[in-house]
Coordinates of C-alpha atoms and ligand atoms in Angstrom, one line a residue:
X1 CA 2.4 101.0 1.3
X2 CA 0.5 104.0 2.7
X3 CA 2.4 104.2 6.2
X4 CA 1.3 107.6 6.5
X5 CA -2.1 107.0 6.2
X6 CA -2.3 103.9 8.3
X7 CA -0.8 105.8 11.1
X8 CA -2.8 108.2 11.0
X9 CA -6.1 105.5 11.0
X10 CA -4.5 104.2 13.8
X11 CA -3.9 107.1 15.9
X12 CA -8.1 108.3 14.9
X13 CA -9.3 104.9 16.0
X14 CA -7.1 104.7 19.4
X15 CA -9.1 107.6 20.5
X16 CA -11.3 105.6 23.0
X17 CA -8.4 104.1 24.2
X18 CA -6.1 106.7 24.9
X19 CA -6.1 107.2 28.8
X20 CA -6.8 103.2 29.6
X21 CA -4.2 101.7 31.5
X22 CA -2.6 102.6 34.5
X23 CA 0.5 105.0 34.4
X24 CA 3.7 103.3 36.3
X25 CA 3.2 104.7 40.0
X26 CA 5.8 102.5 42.0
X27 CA 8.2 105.0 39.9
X28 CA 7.1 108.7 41.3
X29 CA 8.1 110.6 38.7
X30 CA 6.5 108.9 35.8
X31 CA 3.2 109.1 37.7
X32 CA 2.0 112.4 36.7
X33 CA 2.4 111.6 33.1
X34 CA -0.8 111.4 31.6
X35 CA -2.3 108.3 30.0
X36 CA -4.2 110.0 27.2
X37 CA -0.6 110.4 25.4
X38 CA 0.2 108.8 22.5
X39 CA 3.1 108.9 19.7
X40 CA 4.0 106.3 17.3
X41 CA 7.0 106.5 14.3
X42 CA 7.7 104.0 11.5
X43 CA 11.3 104.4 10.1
X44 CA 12.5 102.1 7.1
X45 CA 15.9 100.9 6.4
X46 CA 15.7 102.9 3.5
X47 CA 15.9 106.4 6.1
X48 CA 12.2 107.1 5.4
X49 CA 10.1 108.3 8.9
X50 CA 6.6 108.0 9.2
X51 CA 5.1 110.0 12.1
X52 CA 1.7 110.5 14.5
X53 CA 0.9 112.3 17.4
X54 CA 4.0 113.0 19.7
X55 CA 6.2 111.2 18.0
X56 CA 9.0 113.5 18.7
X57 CA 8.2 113.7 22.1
X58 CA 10.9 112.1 24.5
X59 CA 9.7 109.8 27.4
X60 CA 11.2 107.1 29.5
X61 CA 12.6 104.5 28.2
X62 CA 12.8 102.6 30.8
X63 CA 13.0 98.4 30.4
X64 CA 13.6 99.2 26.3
X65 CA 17.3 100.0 27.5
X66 CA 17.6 96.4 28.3
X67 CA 17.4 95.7 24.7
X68 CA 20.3 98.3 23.7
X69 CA 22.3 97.0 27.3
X70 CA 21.7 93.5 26.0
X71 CA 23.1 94.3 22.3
X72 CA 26.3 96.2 23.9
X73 CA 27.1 92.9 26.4
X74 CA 26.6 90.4 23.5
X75 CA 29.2 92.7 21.4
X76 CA 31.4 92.2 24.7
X77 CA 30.8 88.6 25.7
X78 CA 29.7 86.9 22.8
X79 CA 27.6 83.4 23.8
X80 CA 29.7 83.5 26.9
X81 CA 27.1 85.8 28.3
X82 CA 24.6 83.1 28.1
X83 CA 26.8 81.5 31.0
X84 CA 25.4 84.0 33.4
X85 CA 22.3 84.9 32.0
X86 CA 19.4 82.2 30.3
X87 CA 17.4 82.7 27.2
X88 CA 14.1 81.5 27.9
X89 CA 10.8 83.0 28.6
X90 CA 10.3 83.6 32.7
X91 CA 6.4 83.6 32.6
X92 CA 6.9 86.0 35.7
X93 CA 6.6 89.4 36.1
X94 CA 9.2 91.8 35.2
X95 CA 10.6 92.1 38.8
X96 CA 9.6 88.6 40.4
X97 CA 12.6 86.9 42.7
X98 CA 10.3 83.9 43.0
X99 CA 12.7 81.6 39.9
X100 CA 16.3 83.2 41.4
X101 CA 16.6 80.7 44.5
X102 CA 15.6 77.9 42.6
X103 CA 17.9 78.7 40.0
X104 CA 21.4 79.9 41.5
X105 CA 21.1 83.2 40.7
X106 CA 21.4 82.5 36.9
X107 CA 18.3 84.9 35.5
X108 CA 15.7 83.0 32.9
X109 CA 16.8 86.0 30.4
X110 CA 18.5 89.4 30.0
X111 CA 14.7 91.0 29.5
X112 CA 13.9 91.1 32.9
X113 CA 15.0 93.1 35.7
X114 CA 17.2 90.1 37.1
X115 CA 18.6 89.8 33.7
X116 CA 19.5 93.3 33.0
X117 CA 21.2 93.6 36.2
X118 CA 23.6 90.8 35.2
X119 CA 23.9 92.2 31.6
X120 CA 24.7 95.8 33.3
X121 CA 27.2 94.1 35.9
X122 CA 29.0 93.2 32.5
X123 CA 28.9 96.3 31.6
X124 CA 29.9 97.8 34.5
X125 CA 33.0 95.7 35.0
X126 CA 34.1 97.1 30.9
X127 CA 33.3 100.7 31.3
X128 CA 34.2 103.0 34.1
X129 CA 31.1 104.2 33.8
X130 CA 28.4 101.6 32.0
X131 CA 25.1 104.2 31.9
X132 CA 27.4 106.5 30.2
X133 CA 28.6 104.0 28.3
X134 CA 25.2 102.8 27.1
X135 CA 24.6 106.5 26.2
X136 CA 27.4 106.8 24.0
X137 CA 26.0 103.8 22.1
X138 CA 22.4 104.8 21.8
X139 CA 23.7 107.8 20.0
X140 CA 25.7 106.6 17.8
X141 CA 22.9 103.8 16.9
X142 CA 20.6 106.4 16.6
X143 CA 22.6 109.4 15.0
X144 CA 21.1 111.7 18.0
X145 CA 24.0 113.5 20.4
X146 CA 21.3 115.2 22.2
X147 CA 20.1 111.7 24.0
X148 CA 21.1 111.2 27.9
X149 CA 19.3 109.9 31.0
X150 CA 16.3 111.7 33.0
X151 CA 18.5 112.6 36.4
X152 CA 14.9 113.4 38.4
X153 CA 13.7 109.8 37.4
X154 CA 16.5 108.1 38.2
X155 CA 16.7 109.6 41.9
X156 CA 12.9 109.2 42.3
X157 CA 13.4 105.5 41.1
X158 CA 16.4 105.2 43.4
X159 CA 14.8 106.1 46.4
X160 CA 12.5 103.1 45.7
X161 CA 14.7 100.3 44.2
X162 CA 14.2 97.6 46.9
X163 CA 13.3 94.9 44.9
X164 CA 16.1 95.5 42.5
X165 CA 18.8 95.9 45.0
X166 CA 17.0 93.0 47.1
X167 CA 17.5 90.5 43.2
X168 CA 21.0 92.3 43.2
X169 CA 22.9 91.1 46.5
X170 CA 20.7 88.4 46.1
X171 CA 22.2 87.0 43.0
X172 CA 25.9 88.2 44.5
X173 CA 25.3 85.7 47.0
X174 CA 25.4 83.4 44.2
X175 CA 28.6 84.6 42.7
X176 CA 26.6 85.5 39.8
X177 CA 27.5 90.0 39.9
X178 CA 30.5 90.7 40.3
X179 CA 30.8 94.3 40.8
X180 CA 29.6 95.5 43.9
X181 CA 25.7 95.1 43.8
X182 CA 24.8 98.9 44.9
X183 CA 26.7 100.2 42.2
X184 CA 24.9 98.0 39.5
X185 CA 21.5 99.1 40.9
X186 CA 22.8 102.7 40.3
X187 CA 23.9 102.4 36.6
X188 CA 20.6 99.6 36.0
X189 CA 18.3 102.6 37.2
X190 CA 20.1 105.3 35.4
X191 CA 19.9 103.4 31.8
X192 CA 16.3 103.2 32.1
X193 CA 15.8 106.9 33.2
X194 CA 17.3 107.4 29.5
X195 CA 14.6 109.6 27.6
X196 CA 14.4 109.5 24.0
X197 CA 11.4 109.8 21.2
X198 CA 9.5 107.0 19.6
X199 CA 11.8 108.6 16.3
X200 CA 15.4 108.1 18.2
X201 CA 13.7 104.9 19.3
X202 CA 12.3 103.3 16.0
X203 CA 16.3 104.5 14.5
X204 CA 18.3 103.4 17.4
X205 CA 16.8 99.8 16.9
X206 CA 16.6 99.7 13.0
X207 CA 20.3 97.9 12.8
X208 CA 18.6 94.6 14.1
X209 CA 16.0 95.3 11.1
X210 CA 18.6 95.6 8.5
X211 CA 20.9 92.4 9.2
X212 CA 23.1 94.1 12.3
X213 CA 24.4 97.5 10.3
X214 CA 22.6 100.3 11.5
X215 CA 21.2 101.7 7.9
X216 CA 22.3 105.7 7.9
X217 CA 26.3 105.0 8.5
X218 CA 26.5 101.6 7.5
X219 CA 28.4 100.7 10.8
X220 CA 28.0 97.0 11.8
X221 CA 26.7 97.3 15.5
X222 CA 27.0 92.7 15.6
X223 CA 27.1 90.4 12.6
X224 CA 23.7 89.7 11.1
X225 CA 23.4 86.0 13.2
X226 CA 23.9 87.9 16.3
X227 CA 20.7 90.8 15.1
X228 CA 18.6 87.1 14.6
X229 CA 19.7 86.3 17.8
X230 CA 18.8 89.5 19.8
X231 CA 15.6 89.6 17.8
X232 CA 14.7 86.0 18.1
X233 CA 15.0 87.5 22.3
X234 CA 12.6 90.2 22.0
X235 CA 10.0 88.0 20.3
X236 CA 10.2 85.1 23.6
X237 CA 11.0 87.4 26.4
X238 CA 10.5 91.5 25.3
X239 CA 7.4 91.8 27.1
X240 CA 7.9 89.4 29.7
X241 CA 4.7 86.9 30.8
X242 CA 2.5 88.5 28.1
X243 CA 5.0 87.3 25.3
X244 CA 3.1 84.7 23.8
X245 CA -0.3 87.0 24.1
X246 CA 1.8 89.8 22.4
X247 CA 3.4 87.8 20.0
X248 CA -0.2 86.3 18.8
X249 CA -1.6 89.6 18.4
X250 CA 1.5 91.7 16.9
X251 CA 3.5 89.3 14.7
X252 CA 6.7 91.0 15.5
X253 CA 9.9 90.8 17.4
X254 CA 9.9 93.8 20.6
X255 CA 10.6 95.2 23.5
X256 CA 8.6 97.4 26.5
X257 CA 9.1 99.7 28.9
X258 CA 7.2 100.6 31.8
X259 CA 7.1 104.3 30.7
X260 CA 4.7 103.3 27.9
X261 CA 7.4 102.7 25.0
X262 CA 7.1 99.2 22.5
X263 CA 9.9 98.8 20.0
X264 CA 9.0 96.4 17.4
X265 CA 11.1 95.2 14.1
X266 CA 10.2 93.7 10.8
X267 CA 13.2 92.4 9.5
X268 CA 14.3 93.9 6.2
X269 CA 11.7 96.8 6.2
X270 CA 11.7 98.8 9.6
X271 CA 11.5 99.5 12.7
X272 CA 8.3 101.3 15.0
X273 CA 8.0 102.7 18.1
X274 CA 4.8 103.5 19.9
X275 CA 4.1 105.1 22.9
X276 CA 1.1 105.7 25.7
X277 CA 1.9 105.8 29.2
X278 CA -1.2 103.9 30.1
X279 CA 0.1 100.4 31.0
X280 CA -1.8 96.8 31.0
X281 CA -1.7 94.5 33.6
X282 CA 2.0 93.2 32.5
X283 CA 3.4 96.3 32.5
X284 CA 3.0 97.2 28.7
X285 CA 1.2 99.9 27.3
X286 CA -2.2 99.0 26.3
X287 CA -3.1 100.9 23.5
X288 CA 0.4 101.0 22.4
X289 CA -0.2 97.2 21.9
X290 CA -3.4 97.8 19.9
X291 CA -1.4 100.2 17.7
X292 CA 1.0 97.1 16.8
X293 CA -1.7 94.8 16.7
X294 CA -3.1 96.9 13.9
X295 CA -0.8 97.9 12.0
X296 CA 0.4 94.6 11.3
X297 CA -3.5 93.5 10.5
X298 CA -3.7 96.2 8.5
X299 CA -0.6 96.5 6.6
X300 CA -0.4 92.6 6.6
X301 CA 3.1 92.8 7.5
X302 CA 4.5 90.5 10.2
X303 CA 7.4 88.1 10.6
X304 CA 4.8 85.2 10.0
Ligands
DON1 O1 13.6 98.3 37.1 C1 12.4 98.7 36.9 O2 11.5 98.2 37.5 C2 12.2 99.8 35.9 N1 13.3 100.7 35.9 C3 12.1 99.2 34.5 C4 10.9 98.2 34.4 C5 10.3 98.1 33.1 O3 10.3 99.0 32.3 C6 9.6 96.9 32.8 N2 8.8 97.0 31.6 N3 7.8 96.8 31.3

């Protein structure tokens, strides 16, 4: 297969794309990142990389550390974490309270910002200090010490985290955090202010493509039912109320970020990242979408 190539088709045909989409504003210091960028990186379980554009260029990673967060919690909890956190699609936005009340504080799934902030109270309770924590982790999944969190985006996301600390103390009213809510917000906002490159990216994820051992070191991150598991997640709720859309057009297990990053794994082959800052309506990046949509049409590789 000619990933090289295909890329590089992909990246020439985006053109008229590139700058659609809106950037994240209700984050000010993603906002002056331009739209027009792009970057998108294949890497195989055998170590091969395929790059185009910046794809060494690190960005936010923003909701994509929910996936990582996710994986580090399951390793804790096992299917007890499914006591405090659902598995099922939300069909609601990212950051919606609206399901909460009805359900007691349990989250639909560990994908949206609800979710994650149960999933990081775990985390928080197990490490003194759970964004540092996560850090550690990406770099080992990834083989990349240089990775840590964007300390400007985190305090410009801080100063605006109402809703999240509003879904926080809301679902400690329900018993369901158990650190003290404040501090979760704090270490939730600082693991998405993590900055890495669709490269780190595509290789930090590629364990759940080669049944739970991440490829280069042969370390088993969680046994290969638990990768089906987490990947079986990212394919119902990794892009939140556009999952079935996504799903129909990509044909692949993934997970978004609101800085403009999509994760994506074919099991047994590889793992991709894309990025473009310019986001759709659901808060995924629009013509990093397209990029997944064709290269699954044109490589004819899916999980279908
Ligand atoms: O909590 C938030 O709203 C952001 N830190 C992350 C949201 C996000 O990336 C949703 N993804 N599409």
């Amino acid at each position: 297969m000619n990933y090289s190539g295909i890329l590089d088709q992909i990246h020439r045909d985006l053109k008229p794309w590139l700058g659609k989409g809106r950037v994240a504003s209700y984050i000010p210091e993603l906002a002056n990142i331009s739209a027009e960028r792009f970057g998108m990186a294949i890497v195989r379980t055998t170590g091969e990389v395929f790059r185009t554009g910046e794809a060494d260029t690190r960005f936010s990673i923003q909701s994509i550390s929910k996936l990582f967060a996710c994986t580090l919690a399951f390793q804790l909890l096992g299917d007890d974490l499914w006591q405090r956190v659902g598995r099922e699609p939300s069909g609601t936005a990212f950051n919606s309270l609206v399901q909460l009340e009805a359900e007691q504080g349990k989250p639909r799934n560990p994908f949206i910002n609800a979710g994650a902030l149960v999933v990081t109270d775990v985390l928080c309770r197990r490490f003194v200090k759970a964004e540092t924590a996560l850090v550690e982790f990406i770099r080992r999944l990834s083989g990349e010490r240089g990775i840590g969190y964007d300390a400007a985006v985190a305090q410009s996301e801080l100063q605006h985290a109402h809703r999240n600390r509003a879904m926080a103390h809301f679902m400690a009213s329900f018993g369901n955090l158990k650190m003290p809510p404040d501090l979760v917000v704090d270490a939730y906002t600082r693991q998405c202010a993590i900055s890495m490159s669709s490269v780190e990216l595509a290789r930090a994820a590629l364990f759940l493509a080669n049944r739970g051992a991440v490829p280069s070191t042969g370390e088993q991150i969680v046994d290969a039912s638990s990768a089906k598991r987490l990947s079986a997640l990212m394919l119902t709720c990794g892009t939140y109320d556009a999952a079935g859309d996504f799903v129909y057009r990509v044909g692949l297990p993934a997970k978004s970020g609101v800085g403009g990053g999509i994760v994506a794994v074919l099991p047994g082959e590889m793992a991709v990242c894309v990025w473009s800052p310019g986001l759709d309506a659901n808060g995924n990046s629009l013509a990093g979408t397209l990029a997944l949509e064709w290269l699954t049409t044109f490589t004819g590789q899916s999980i279908f």
